[in-house]
CSV table of C-alpha atoms in Angstrom, one decimal:
chain,number,residue,atom,x,y,z
S,1,GLN,CA,98.3,108.8,89.7
S,2,LYS,CA,100.4,107.1,91.9
S,3,GLU,CA,103.6,108.6,92.9
S,4,VAL,CA,105.9,105.7,91.8
S,5,GLU,CA,104.5,102.9,89.9
S,6,GLN,CA,105.7,99.5,89.0
S,7,ASN,CA,104.5,96.5,87.2
S,8,SER,CA,103.2,94.1,89.8
S,9,GLY,CA,104.3,91.0,87.9
S,10,PRO,CA,104.8,88.4,88.3
S,11,LEU,CA,107.7,88.7,85.6
S,12,SER,CA,109.2,85.3,84.6
S,13,VAL,CA,112.7,84.9,83.0
S,14,PRO,CA,114.4,81.8,82.6
S,15,GLU,CA,118.0,81.4,84.0
S,16,GLY,CA,120.5,83.1,82.0
S,17,ALA,CA,118.2,85.4,80.4
S,18,ILE,CA,117.9,89.7,80.9
S,19,ALA,CA,115.3,90.5,83.3
S,20,SER,CA,114.0,94.2,83.0
S,21,LEU,CA,112.3,95.8,85.6
S,22,ASN,CA,110.5,99.3,85.2
S,23,CYS,CA,109.3,102.0,87.4
S,24,THR,CA,107.9,105.6,86.5
S,25,TYR,CA,107.5,108.3,89.0
S,26,SER,CA,105.0,111.6,88.7
S,27,ASP,CA,107.0,114.1,90.6
S,28,ARG,CA,109.6,115.9,88.5
S,29,GLY,CA,111.2,117.2,91.4
S,30,SER,CA,112.6,113.8,92.4
S,31,GLN,CA,115.9,113.5,92.8
S,32,SER,CA,117.6,110.3,93.4
S,33,PHE,CA,116.1,106.8,92.3
S,34,PHE,CA,116.8,103.7,94.0
S,35,TRP,CA,116.5,99.7,93.3
S,36,TYR,CA,115.8,97.5,96.2
S,37,ARG,CA,115.6,93.9,96.3
S,38,GLN,CA,113.6,92.2,99.2
S,39,TYR,CA,113.3,88.4,99.5
S,40,SER,CA,110.2,87.2,101.3
S,41,GLY,CA,109.7,88.0,104.9
S,42,LYS,CA,113.3,89.8,104.9
S,43,SER,CA,114.0,93.7,104.9
S,44,PRO,CA,114.9,95.6,101.7
S,45,GLU,CA,118.2,95.6,100.6
S,46,LEU,CA,119.9,98.2,98.0
S,47,ILE,CA,120.8,97.0,94.7
S,48,MET,CA,121.7,100.1,93.0
S,49,PHE,CA,121.1,103.9,93.1
S,50,ILE,CA,121.2,106.7,90.2
S,51,TYR,CA,120.5,110.3,90.0
S,52,SER,CA,122.2,111.6,86.8
S,53,ASN,CA,120.4,110.6,83.0
S,54,GLY,CA,121.9,107.6,81.7
S,55,ASP,CA,123.0,104.3,82.7
S,56,LYS,CA,124.7,102.8,85.6
S,57,GLU,CA,126.1,99.3,85.7
S,58,ASP,CA,127.4,97.3,88.6
S,59,GLY,CA,128.0,93.8,88.0
S,60,ARG,CA,125.3,92.3,86.2
S,61,PHE,CA,123.0,95.0,87.2
S,62,THR,CA,122.4,98.3,84.8
S,63,ALA,CA,120.2,101.0,86.1
S,64,GLN,CA,119.0,103.3,83.8
S,65,LEU,CA,117.2,106.8,84.3
S,66,ASN,CA,115.4,109.4,82.0
S,67,LYS,CA,114.2,112.3,83.9
S,68,ALA,CA,112.5,113.6,81.1
S,69,SER,CA,110.3,110.3,80.5
S,70,GLN,CA,110.1,110.2,84.5
S,71,TYR,CA,111.3,107.0,84.0
S,72,VAL,CA,113.8,104.2,85.7
S,73,SER,CA,114.8,100.8,85.0
S,74,LEU,CA,116.8,98.4,86.4
S,75,LEU,CA,118.2,95.4,84.2
S,76,ILE,CA,119.8,92.2,85.6
S,77,ARG,CA,121.9,90.2,83.2
S,78,ASP,CA,122.4,86.5,83.3
S,79,SER,CA,119.7,86.0,85.7
S,80,GLN,CA,120.1,83.4,88.4
S,81,PRO,CA,117.4,81.9,90.3
S,82,SER,CA,118.7,83.6,93.3
S,83,ASP,CA,117.5,87.0,92.0
S,84,SER,CA,114.3,85.7,92.1
S,85,ALA,CA,112.7,88.2,94.7
S,86,THR,CA,110.6,91.7,94.8
S,87,TYR,CA,112.4,94.5,93.2
S,88,LEU,CA,111.4,97.9,94.7
S,89,CYS,CA,111.8,101.2,92.8
S,90,ALA,CA,112.2,104.3,95.5
S,91,VAL,CA,112.4,107.9,94.8
S,92,ASN,CA,113.8,110.4,96.8
S,93,LYS,CA,111.9,113.8,96.7
S,94,SER,CA,112.2,117.0,98.3
S,95,GLY,CA,109.5,118.1,101.1
S,96,GLY,CA,111.2,121.7,101.9
S,97,SER,CA,114.1,120.7,103.1
S,98,ASN,CA,114.0,117.4,104.2
S,99,TYR,CA,114.2,114.1,101.3
S,100,LYS,CA,111.7,111.4,101.4
S,101,LEU,CA,111.9,107.9,100.1
S,102,THR,CA,108.7,106.5,98.5
S,103,PHE,CA,108.4,103.3,97.4
S,104,GLY,CA,106.5,101.6,94.5
S,105,LYS,CA,104.6,98.5,95.5
S,106,GLY,CA,107.4,96.3,93.7
S,107,THR,CA,107.7,93.6,90.9
S,108,LEU,CA,108.0,90.2,91.8
S,109,LEU,CA,110.6,88.7,89.7
S,110,THR,CA,110.9,84.5,89.2
S,111,VAL,CA,113.8,83.0,87.7
S,112,ASN,CA,113.2,79.7,86.4
S,113,PRO,CA,116.2,77.1,86.6
V,1,ASP,CA,129.8,98.6,108.3
V,2,THR,CA,126.5,99.1,106.9
V,3,GLU,CA,124.5,97.2,109.6
V,4,VAL,CA,121.1,98.6,110.8
V,5,THR,CA,120.3,96.3,113.7
V,6,GLN,CA,116.7,95.4,115.2
V,7,THR,CA,115.2,93.7,118.1
V,8,PRO,CA,113.3,91.9,118.7
V,9,LYS,CA,113.0,89.9,115.5
V,10,HIS,CA,109.5,88.8,116.1
V,11,LEU,CA,106.9,90.0,118.8
V,12,VAL,CA,103.5,89.1,119.7
V,13,MET,CA,101.4,91.4,121.7
V,14,GLY,CA,98.3,91.5,123.1
V,15,MET,CA,96.0,94.7,122.5
V,16,THR,CA,96.7,96.0,126.3
V,17,ASN,CA,100.2,95.4,126.2
V,18,LYS,CA,103.1,98.1,125.9
V,19,LYS,CA,106.1,97.1,123.9
V,20,SER,CA,109.1,98.7,122.5
V,21,LEU,CA,111.2,98.4,119.2
V,22,LYS,CA,114.8,99.1,119.2
V,23,CYS,CA,116.8,99.7,116.2
V,24,GLU,CA,120.8,100.5,116.4
V,25,GLN,CA,123.4,101.9,114.3
V,26,HIS,CA,126.9,102.7,114.5
V,27,MET,CA,127.7,104.3,111.2
V,28,GLY,CA,127.4,107.6,112.0
V,29,HIS,CA,124.3,108.0,110.1
V,30,ARG,CA,122.0,111.2,111.4
V,31,ALA,CA,118.8,110.6,109.9
V,32,MET,CA,117.1,107.2,111.1
V,33,TYR,CA,113.4,105.9,110.2
V,34,TRP,CA,110.7,103.6,110.9
V,35,TYR,CA,108.7,102.3,108.2
V,36,LYS,CA,106.0,100.1,108.3
V,37,GLN,CA,105.5,96.9,106.0
V,38,LYS,CA,102.1,95.0,105.3
V,39,ALA,CA,102.3,91.8,103.3
V,40,LYS,CA,102.8,92.1,99.4
V,41,LYS,CA,102.7,96.0,100.2
V,42,PRO,CA,106.0,98.4,99.7
V,43,PRO,CA,107.3,100.0,102.8
V,44,GLU,CA,105.1,102.8,104.1
V,45,LEU,CA,107.0,105.8,106.3
V,46,MET,CA,105.8,106.4,109.5
V,47,PHE,CA,108.6,108.7,111.3
V,48,VAL,CA,112.0,110.1,110.3
V,49,TYR,CA,114.3,111.5,112.9
V,50,SER,CA,117.3,113.9,111.9
V,51,TYR,CA,120.1,114.8,114.1
V,52,GLU,CA,117.8,113.2,116.9
V,53,LYS,CA,114.8,115.3,116.5
V,54,LEU,CA,111.7,114.3,114.9
V,55,SER,CA,111.4,115.8,111.4
V,56,ILE,CA,108.6,113.9,109.6
V,57,ASN,CA,105.6,112.3,111.3
V,58,GLU,CA,103.2,111.1,108.6
V,59,SER,CA,100.1,111.1,110.2
V,60,VAL,CA,100.6,108.1,112.6
V,61,PRO,CA,98.4,107.4,115.3
V,62,SER,CA,99.3,108.4,118.9
V,63,ARG,CA,99.6,104.5,120.0
V,64,PHE,CA,102.5,104.6,118.1
V,65,SER,CA,105.4,106.5,120.0
V,66,PRO,CA,109.2,107.2,118.4
V,67,GLU,CA,112.0,108.2,120.4
V,68,CYS,CA,115.6,109.0,119.6
V,69,PRO,CA,117.9,108.8,122.9
V,70,ASN,CA,121.1,109.2,121.2
V,71,SER,CA,122.4,109.2,117.5
V,72,SER,CA,122.9,105.4,117.1
V,73,LEU,CA,119.7,104.8,118.7
V,74,LEU,CA,115.9,104.5,117.8
V,75,ASN,CA,113.2,103.4,119.5
V,76,LEU,CA,109.3,102.9,118.9
V,77,HIS,CA,107.1,102.4,122.1
V,78,LEU,CA,103.6,100.7,121.2
V,79,HIS,CA,100.4,100.8,123.5
V,80,ALA,CA,97.2,99.7,122.8
V,81,LEU,CA,97.6,98.6,119.4
V,82,GLN,CA,94.9,96.7,117.1
V,83,PRO,CA,95.1,93.6,115.3
V,84,GLU,CA,95.7,95.8,112.0
V,85,ASP,CA,98.9,96.9,113.3
V,86,SER,CA,100.5,93.3,112.8
V,87,ALA,CA,102.9,94.1,110.0
V,88,LEU,CA,106.9,94.0,109.7
V,89,TYR,CA,108.6,96.9,111.0
V,90,LEU,CA,111.4,98.4,109.2
V,91,CYS,CA,114.2,100.8,110.7
V,92,ALA,CA,116.3,102.6,108.5
V,93,SER,CA,119.3,104.8,108.5
V,94,SER,CA,120.9,107.1,106.2
V,95,GLN,CA,123.8,109.8,106.3
V,96,GLU,CA,121.8,113.0,106.1
V,97,LEU,CA,118.3,114.0,105.3
V,98,SER,CA,119.0,116.7,103.6
V,99,MET,CA,120.5,115.2,100.9
V,100,ALA,CA,118.9,113.7,97.9
V,101,ASP,CA,121.9,111.1,97.0
V,102,VAL,CA,122.3,109.3,99.8
V,103,GLU,CA,121.3,105.6,100.6
V,104,ALA,CA,119.2,104.3,102.9
V,105,PHE,CA,119.8,100.9,104.6
V,106,PHE,CA,117.2,98.5,106.3
V,107,GLY,CA,117.3,96.7,109.3
V,108,GLN,CA,116.0,93.0,109.4
V,109,GLY,CA,112.8,94.4,111.0
V,110,THR,CA,110.7,93.1,113.9
V,111,ARG,CA,107.8,90.9,112.8
V,112,LEU,CA,105.0,92.3,115.2
V,113,THR,CA,101.6,90.4,115.6
V,114,VAL,CA,98.8,91.8,117.7
V,115,VAL,CA,96.5,89.3,119.2
């Protein structure tokens, strides 16, 4: 079982719709969860992070965490063509006293005008 | 300022060359990272420095040699690379390595091509 799993997509949504991106992780000791956006040929850009069960909202973005189900998601409301990118789920887990960020393979999102 | 600066942006090198990638941050972060990313793949961790000491080496071949001269700088020295080492090399930093709830910020990367 992969440590962090995401549907690779592509996920295609029309402009103005809600895009839902999902991620599961295998290590129950994982503490923090991050969503990065990466445009083609560019570096990852932090969108949101969450470490408590429940929802966390920031503008058009909502991160949802369910540690019992080992599931984290990102909702993008009112999707815009500029949201088209690969979204990487990353999990921070402890290796002794050090925390290490492990990435999923990413989901390619396309928002159609 | 959440900026991590990497130089050069692009690098083409031969298999017998020696080159270095540089990374700089002025956010007071004490953890700095090197990641390697191949096309359409996620970033893969290579090295982590915490308080200028190497904390994690993910079994990276010795042709990659990291160096942390001070708390703001991180270098990656390259020697005798192979064409399969061509990738986007990303530097990142975070406040602390021993805290789970800290964000890592990435530089713009160095696109490396080995010929």
